[in-house]
mmCIF file of C-alpha atoms in Angstrom:
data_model
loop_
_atom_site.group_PDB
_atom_site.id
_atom_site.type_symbol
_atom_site.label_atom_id
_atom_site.label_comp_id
_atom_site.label_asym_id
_atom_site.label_seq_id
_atom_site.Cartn_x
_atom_site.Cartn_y
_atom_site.Cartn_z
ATOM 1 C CA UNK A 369 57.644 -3.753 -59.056
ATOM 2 C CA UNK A 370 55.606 -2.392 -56.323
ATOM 3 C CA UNK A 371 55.261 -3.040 -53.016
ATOM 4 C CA UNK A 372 52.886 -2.403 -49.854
ATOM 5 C CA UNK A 373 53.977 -2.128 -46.286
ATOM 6 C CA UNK A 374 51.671 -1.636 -43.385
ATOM 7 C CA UNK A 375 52.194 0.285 -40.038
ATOM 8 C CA UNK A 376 49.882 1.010 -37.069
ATOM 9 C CA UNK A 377 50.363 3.389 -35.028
ATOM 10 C CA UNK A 378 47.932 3.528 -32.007
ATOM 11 C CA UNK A 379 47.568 6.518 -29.692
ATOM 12 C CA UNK A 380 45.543 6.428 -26.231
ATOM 13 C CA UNK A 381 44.444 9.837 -24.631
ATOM 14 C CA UNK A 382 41.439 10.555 -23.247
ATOM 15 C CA UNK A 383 38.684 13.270 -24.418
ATOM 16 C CA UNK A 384 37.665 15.934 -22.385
ATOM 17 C CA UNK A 385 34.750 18.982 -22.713
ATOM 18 C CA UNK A 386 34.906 22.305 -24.030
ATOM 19 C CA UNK A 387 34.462 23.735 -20.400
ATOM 20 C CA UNK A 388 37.471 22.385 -19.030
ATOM 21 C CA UNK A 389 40.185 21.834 -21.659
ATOM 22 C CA UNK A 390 43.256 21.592 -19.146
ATOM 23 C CA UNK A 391 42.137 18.119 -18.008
ATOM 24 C CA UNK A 392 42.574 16.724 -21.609
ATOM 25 C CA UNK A 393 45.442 15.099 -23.553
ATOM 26 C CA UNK A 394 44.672 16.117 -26.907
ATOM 27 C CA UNK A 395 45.445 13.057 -28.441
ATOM 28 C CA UNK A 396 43.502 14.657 -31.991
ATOM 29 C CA UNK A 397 46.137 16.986 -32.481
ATOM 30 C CA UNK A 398 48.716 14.364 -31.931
ATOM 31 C CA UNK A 399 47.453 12.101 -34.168
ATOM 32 C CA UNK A 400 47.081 15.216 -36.923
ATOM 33 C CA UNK A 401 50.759 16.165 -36.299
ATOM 34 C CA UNK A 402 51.914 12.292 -36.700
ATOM 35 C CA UNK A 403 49.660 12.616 -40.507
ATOM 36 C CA UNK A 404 51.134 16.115 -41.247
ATOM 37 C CA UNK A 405 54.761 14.233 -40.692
ATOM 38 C CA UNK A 406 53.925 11.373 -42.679
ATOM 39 C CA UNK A 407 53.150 13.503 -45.552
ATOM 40 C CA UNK A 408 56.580 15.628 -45.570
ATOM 41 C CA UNK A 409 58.286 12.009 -46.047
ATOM 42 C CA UNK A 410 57.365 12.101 -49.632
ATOM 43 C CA UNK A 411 58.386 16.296 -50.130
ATOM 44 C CA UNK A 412 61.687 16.255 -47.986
ATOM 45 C CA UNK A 413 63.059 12.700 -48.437
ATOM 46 C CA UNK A 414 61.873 11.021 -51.952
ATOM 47 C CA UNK A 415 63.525 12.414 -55.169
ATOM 48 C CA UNK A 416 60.540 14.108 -57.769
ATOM 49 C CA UNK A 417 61.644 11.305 -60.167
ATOM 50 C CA UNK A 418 60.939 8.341 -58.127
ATOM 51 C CA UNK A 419 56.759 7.242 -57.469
ATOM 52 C CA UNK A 420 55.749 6.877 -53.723
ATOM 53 C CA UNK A 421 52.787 7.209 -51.886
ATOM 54 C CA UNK A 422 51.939 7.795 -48.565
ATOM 55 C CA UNK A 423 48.524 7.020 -47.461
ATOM 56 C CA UNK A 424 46.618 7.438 -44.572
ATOM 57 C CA UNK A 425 43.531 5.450 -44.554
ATOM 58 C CA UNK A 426 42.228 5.716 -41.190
ATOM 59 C CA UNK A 427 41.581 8.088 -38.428
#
């Protein structure tokens, strides 16, 4: 029996330029931490006997 679920999760920043960083919001790196999260779900929280996936399919 599987199953699919679906979840967006949006994130606004704006970009900046290499010359002046501070005036950035680095949404990027948020967005990597957020997939970096997503994929300790499975290793912290699912028993190694059980089948899940977690995928990220866009970026």
């Amino acid at each position: 029996m599987a199953s699919a679920d679906t979840a967006y999760i949006i994130i606004e920043g704006c970009g900046g330029h290499g010359a002046i960083p501070e005036k950035e919001t680095d949404s990027i790196i948020a967005a990597s931490s957020i997939v970096m999260a997503l994929q300790t779900i499975i290793s912290r929280n699912v028993s190694p006997l059980d089948t899940t996936v977690v995928t990220v399919g866009l970026f």
